[in-house]
Coordinates of C-alpha atoms in Angstrom, one line a residue:
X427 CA -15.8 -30.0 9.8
X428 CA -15.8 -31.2 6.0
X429 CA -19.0 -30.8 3.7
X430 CA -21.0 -34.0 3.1
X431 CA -19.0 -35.6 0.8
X432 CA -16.0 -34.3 1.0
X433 CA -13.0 -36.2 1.9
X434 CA -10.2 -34.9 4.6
X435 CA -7.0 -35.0 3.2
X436 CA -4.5 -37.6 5.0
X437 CA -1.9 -34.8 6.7
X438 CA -0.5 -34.0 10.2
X439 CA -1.1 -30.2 8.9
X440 CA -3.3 -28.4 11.6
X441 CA -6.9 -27.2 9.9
X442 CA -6.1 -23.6 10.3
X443 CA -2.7 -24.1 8.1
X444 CA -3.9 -25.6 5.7
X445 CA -7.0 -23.1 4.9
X446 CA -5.0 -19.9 5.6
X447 CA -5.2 -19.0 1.7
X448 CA -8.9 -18.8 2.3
X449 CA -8.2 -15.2 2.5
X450 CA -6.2 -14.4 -0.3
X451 CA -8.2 -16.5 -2.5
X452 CA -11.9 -15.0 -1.5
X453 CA -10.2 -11.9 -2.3
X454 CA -8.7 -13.1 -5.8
X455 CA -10.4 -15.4 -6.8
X456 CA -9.4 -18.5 -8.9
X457 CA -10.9 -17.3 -12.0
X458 CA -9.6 -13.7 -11.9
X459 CA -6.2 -14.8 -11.5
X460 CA -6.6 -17.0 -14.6
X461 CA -7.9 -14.1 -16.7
X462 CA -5.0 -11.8 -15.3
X463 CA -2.6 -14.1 -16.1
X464 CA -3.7 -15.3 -19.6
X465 CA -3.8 -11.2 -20.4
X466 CA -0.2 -10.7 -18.9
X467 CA 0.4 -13.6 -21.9
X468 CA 2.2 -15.9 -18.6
X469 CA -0.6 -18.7 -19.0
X470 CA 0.6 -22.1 -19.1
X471 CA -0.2 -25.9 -19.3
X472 CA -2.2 -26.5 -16.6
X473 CA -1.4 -30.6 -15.5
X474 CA 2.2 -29.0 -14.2
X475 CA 3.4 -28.9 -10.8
X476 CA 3.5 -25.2 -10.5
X477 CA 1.2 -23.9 -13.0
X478 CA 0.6 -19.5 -13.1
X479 CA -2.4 -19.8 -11.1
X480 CA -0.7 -21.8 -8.3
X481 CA 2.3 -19.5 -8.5
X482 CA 0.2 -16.4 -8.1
X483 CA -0.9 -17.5 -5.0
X484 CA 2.2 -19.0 -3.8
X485 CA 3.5 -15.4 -3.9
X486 CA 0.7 -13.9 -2.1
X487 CA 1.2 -16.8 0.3
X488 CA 5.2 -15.8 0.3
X489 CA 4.1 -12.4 1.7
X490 CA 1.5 -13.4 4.0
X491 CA 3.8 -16.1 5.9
X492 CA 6.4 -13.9 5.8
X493 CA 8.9 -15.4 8.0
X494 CA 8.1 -19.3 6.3
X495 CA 10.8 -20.9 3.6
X496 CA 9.9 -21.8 0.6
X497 CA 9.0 -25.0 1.0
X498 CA 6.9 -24.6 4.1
X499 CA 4.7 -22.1 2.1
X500 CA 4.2 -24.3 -1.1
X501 CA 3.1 -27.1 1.6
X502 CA 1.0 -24.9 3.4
X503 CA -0.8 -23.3 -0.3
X504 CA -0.8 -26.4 -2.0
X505 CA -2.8 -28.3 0.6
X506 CA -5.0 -25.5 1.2
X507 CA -5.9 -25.3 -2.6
X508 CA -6.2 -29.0 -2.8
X509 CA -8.6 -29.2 0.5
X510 CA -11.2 -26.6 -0.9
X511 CA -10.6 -28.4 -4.7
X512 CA -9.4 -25.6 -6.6
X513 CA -6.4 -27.3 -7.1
X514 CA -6.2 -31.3 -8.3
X515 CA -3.5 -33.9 -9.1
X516 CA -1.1 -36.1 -6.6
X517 CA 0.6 -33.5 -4.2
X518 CA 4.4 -32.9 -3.6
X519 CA 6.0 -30.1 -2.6
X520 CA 8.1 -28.4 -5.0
X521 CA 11.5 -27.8 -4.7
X522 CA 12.6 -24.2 -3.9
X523 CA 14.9 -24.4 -7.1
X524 CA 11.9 -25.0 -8.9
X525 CA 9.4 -22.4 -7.3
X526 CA 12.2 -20.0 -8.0
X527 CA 11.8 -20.9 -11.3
X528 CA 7.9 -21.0 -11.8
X529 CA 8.5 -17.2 -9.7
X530 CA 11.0 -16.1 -13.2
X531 CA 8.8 -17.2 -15.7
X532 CA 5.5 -15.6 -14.3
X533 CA 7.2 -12.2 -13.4
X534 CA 5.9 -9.4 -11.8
X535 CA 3.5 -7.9 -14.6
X536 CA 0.2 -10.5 -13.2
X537 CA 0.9 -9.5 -9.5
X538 CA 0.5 -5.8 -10.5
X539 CA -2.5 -5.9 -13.1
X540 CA -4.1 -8.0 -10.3
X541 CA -3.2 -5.3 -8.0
X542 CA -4.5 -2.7 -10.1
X543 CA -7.7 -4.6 -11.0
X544 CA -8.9 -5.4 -7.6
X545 CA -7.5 -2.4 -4.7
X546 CA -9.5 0.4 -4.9
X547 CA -11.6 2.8 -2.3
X548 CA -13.0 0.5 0.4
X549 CA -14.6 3.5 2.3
X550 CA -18.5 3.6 2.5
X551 CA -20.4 6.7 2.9
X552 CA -20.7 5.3 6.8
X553 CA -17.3 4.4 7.4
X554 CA -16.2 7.1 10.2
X555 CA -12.7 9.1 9.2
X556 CA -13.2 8.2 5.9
X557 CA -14.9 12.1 4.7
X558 CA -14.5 15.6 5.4
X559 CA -17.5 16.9 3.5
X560 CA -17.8 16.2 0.3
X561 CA -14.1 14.9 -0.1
X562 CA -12.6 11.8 0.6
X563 CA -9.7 11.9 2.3
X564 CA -6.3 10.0 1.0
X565 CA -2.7 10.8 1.8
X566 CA 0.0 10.1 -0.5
X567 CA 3.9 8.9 0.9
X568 CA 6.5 6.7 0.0
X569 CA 8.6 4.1 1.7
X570 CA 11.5 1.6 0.6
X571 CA 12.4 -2.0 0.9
X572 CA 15.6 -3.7 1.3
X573 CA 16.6 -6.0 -1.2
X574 CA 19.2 -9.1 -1.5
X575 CA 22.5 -7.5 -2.3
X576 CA 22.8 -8.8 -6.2
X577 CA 24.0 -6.8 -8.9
X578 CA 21.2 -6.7 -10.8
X579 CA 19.4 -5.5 -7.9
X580 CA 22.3 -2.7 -7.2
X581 CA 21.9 -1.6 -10.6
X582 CA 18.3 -1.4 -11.1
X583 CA 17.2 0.3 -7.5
X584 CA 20.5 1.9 -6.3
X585 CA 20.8 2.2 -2.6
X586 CA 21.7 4.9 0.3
X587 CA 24.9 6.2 1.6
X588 CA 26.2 5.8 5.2
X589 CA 26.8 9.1 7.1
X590 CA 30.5 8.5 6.5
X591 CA 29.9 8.3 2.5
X592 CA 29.6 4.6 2.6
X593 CA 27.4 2.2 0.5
X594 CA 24.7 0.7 2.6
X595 CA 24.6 -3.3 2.9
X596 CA 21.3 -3.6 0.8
X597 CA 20.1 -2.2 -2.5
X598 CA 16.9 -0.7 -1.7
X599 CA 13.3 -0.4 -4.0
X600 CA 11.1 3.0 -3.5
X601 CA 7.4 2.2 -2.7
X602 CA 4.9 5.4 -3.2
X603 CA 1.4 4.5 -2.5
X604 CA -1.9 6.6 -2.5
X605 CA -4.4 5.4 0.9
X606 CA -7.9 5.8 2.1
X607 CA -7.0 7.6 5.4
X608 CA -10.4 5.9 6.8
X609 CA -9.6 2.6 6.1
X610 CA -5.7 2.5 5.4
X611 CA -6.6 0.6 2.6
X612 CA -3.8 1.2 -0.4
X613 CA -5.7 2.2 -3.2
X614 CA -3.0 2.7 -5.8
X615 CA 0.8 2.2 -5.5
X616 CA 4.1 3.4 -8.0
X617 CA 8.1 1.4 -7.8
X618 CA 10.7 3.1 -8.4
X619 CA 14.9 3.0 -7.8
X620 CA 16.0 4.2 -4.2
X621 CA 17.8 7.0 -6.7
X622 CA 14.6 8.5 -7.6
X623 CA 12.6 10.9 -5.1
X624 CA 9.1 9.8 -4.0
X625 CA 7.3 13.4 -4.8
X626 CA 8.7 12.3 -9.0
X627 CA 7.4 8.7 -8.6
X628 CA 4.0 9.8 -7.0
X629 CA 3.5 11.3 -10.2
X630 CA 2.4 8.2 -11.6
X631 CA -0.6 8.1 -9.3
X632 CA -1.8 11.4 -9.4
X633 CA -4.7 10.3 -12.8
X634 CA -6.1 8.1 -10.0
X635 CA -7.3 11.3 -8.5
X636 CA -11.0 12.5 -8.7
X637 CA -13.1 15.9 -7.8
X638 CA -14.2 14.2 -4.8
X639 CA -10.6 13.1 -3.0
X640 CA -8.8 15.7 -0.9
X641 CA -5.4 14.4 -1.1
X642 CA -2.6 15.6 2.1
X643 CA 1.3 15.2 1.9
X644 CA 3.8 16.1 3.5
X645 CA 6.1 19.0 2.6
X646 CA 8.5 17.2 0.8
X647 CA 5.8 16.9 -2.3
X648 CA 5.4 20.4 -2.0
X649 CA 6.3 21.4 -6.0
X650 CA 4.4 23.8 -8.7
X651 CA 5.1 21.3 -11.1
X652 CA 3.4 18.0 -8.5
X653 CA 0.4 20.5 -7.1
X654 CA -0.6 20.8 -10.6
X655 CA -0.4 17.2 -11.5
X656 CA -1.9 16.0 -8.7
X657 CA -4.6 18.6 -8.6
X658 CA -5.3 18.4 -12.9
X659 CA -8.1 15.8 -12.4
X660 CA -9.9 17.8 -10.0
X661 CA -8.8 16.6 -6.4
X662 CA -8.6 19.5 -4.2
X663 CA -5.2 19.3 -1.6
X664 CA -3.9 20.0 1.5
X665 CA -0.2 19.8 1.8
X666 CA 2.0 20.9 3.9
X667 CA 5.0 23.4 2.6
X668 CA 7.9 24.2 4.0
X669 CA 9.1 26.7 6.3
X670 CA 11.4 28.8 4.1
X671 CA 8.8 29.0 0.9
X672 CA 7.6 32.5 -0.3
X673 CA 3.9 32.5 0.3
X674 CA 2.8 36.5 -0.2
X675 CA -0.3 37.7 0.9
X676 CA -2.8 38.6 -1.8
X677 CA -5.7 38.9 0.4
X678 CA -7.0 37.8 4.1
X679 CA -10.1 36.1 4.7
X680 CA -11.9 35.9 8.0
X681 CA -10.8 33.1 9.1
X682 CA -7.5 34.0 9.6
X683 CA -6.1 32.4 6.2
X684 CA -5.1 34.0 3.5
X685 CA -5.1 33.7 -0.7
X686 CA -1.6 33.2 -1.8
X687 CA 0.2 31.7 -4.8
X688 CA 3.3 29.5 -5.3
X689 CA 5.7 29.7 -8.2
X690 CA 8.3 27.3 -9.4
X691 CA 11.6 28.0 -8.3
X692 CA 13.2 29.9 -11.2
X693 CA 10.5 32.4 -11.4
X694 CA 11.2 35.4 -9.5
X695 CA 8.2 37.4 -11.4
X696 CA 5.6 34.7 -10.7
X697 CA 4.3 34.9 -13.8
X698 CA 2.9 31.7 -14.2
X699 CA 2.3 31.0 -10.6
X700 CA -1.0 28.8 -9.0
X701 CA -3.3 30.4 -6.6
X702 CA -3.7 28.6 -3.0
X703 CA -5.1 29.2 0.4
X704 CA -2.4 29.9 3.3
X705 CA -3.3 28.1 6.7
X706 CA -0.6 29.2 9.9
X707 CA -0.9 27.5 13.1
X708 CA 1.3 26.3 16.3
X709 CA 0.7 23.3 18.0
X710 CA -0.1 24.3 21.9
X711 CA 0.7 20.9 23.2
X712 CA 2.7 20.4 26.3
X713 CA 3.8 16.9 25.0
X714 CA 5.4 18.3 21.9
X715 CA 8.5 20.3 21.8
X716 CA 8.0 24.0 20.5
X717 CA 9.0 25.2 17.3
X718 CA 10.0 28.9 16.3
X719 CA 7.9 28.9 13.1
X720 CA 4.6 27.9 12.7
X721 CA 3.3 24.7 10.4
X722 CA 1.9 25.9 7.0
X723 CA -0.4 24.2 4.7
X724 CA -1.6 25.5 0.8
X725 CA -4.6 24.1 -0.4
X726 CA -6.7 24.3 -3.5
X727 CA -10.2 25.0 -1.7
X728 CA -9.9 28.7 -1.9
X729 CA -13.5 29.3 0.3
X730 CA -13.4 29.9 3.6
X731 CA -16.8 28.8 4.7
X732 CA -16.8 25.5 2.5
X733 CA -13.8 24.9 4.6
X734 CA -12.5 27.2 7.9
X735 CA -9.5 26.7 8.2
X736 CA -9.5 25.5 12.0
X737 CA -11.2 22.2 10.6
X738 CA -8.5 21.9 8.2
X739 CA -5.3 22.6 10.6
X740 CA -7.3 20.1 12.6
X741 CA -7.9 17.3 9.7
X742 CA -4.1 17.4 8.6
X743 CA -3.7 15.5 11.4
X744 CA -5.4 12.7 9.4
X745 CA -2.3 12.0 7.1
X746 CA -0.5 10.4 9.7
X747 CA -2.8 7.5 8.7
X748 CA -0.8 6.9 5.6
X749 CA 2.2 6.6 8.1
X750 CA 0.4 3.7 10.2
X751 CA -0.5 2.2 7.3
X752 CA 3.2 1.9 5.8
X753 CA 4.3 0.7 9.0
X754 CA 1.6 -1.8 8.8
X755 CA 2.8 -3.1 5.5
X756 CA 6.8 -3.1 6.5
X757 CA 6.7 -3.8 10.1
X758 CA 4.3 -5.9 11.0
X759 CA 3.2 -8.3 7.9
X760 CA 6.7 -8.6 5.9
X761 CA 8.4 -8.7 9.6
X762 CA 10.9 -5.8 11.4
X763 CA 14.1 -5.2 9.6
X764 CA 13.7 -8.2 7.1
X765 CA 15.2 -7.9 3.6
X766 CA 12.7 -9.5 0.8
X767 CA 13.9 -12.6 -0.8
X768 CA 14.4 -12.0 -4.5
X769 CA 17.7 -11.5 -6.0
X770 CA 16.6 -10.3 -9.3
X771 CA 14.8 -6.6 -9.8
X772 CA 12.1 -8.4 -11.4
X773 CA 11.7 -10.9 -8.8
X774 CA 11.2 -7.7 -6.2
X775 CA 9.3 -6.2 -8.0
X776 CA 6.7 -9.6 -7.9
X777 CA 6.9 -9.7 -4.3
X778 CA 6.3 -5.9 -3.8
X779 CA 2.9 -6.6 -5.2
X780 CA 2.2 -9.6 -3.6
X781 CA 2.9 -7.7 -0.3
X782 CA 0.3 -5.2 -1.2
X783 CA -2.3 -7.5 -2.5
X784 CA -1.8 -9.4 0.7
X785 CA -2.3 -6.1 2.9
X786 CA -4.9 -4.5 0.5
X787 CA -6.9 -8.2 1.2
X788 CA -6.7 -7.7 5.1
X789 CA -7.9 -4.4 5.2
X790 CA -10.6 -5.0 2.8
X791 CA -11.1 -7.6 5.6
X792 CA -11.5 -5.2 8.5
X793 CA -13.4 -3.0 7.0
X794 CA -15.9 -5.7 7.1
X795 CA -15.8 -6.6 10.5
X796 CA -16.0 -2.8 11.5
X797 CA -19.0 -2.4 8.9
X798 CA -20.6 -5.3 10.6
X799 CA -19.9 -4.2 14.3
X800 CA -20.8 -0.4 13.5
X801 CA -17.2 0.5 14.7
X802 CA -14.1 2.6 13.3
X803 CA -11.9 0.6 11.4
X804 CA -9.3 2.6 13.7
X805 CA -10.9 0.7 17.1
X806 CA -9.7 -3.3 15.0
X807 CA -6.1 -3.9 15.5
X808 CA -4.1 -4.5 12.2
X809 CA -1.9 -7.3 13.8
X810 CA -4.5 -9.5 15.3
X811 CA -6.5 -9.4 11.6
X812 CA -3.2 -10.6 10.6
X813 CA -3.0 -13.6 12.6
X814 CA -6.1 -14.5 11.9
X815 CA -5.6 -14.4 8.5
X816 CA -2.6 -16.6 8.8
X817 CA -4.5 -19.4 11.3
X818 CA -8.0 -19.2 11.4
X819 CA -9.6 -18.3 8.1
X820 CA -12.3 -21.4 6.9
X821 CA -12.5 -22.6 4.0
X822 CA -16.6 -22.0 4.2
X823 CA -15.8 -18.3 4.3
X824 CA -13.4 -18.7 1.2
X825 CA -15.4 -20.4 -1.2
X826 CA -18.7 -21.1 -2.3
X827 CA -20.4 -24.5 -1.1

């Protein structure tokens, strides 16, 4: 029902369409993306059809109906943002030659700031899976995107090779993103070219790292050069290493770890080598097939008793949050096997950060809900929060009366 005094528009749109932005705009609202946007020096006259503002969240709306053309997404955002008045003038929806247009001229550089402004921890000192101790627990991994097979596109990100040495049919863009393992909430993300490897782009997201995160990866991060980066703010870490590394013992402990070190590769005399803990341990599970050597993780919490290292074999587990999370963001809300539309790198590189604005909104979302219903976030089911964000989000829930 409409406030007193507010007029329903004239439209054959169902309610729940046209308020589905209520989300995204809650989230970000109206006046932080005009700040953003006059800062990324993108602010324009404001009486135009597709002014920044409306852009910005015609791209966050782009991610969030996913599967919708152009035009059906401008119809859908613009009558949402006229029927809660954050948007006025006669309505019409743009042409997608125009949208694609407005998308150019605003680039990626507002979607990202506003990304970087607003994601952040989302974990509570309640929120269950969210702590080990003192430490927070986030996982770091990388994924990639297909993108429109352009030339600009080929140039800028590169893309795999076929198992017979042939060029794959899309151009591909390399997402690394740090996440809360409690909350799969994407705290901090890094782009790169398919051509470069995740554990070199992850770099860029290792200052985001504090003395209370305990940061997991997988053993393809494993690298002097990235434990020391990602461990120079004071983050303690639990990685994983692989099989063939040369981990000496220096000294047991009673827990049945051991103090170790690791060296970069070229140096045989370890002479400027970084002291870990060693954790061994086989998985005794008749579900999973048996492997000859045992899994190994280094981390930098060197005592025993702070940390045994049966609780930590048992808490790597948790980084196969970071997995569910990616899936979340490539699967489920941009849509299986779906290439993104933008022909330009820059155009990508927008609609990478719209996609996770969009997904850092409905997490930020559930976290809520599980807050308010004294539940794990892990009980609320990512793909139902999405459909309600799509359908059933008011406009009373969006924006102040």
């Amino acid at each position: 029902m409409p406030r007193p005094g507010q007029v329903k528009p004239e439209t054959d749109e169902r309610l729940s369409d046209r308020i589905a932005i209520g989300l995204l705009t809650r989230t970000f609202p109206p006046e932080l993306v005009d700040r953003i946007v006059e800062e990324s020096g993108k602010s324009g006259k404001r009486n135009r059809l597709l002014p920044p503002r409306v852009v910005v969240y015609f791209v966050l709306a782009m991610c969030l109906f996913s599967g919708q053309g152009y035009e059906e997404v401008a119809r859908l955002l613009t009558e949402g943002l006229a029927w809660a008045r954050r948007w006025s003038g006669s309505w019409q929806v743009p042409t997608p030659g125009a949208i694609s247009r407005a998308r150019v001229k605003l680039g990626p550089e507002p979607l990202k700031a506003l990304f970087e402004q607003t994601a952040g921890p989302v974990a509570t000192e309640s929120t269950a899976g969210a702590w080990y101790g003192r430490w927070r627990l986030v996982a770091v991994d990388g994924t990639t995107f297909d993108v429109p097979d352009s030339e600009e596109n080929d140039a800028r990100f590169g893309r795999p090779r076929t198992h017979r040495g042939e060029r794959s049919a899309f151009p591909r863009v390399r997402v690394v993103a740090l996440a809360e393992c409690g909350t799969h909430a994407i705290t901090h993300a890094a782009l790169g070219p398919f051509t470069t490897a995740e554990s070199v782009i992850a770099r860029e997201l290792f200052d985001a790292l504090g003395p209370d995160d305990l940061l997991m990866a997988d053993r393809g991060f494993a690298g002097l050069e990235q434990w020391r980066a990602a461990s120079a703010g004071g983050a303690d870490l639990l990685w994983r290493i692989k099989s063939n590394a040369v981990l000496p013992v220096r000294r047991e402990l009673p827990d049945g770890s051991y103090l170790s070190d690791i060296a970069a590769a070229g140096d045989r005399k370890r002479a400027d080598a970084s002291v870990v803990r060693v954790i061994e341990y086989t998985l005794d599970d008749p579900g999973r097939p048996r492997h000859a050597a045992p899994y190994r993780l280094i981390t930098t919490i060197l005592d025993h008793e702070a940390a045994p290292a049966t609780e930590l074999a048992a808490l790597y587990n948790e980084r196969w949050e970071i997995e569910t999370t990616l899936d979340e963001l490539k699967t489920h809300q941009r849509g299986p096997a779906q290439v993104l539309r933008s022909r330009s790198p820059d155009g990508v590189e927008q609609e990478v950060w719209g996609h996770l604005l969009v997904h850092h909104a409905i997490r930020q979302l559930m976290h809520t809900a599980a807050e308010g219903a004294d539940t794990d976030t892990d009980r609320l089911s990512f793909t139902r929060a999405l459909r309600l964000a799509r359908r059933q989000v008011t406009t009373q829930a969006a924006f102040s009366p």
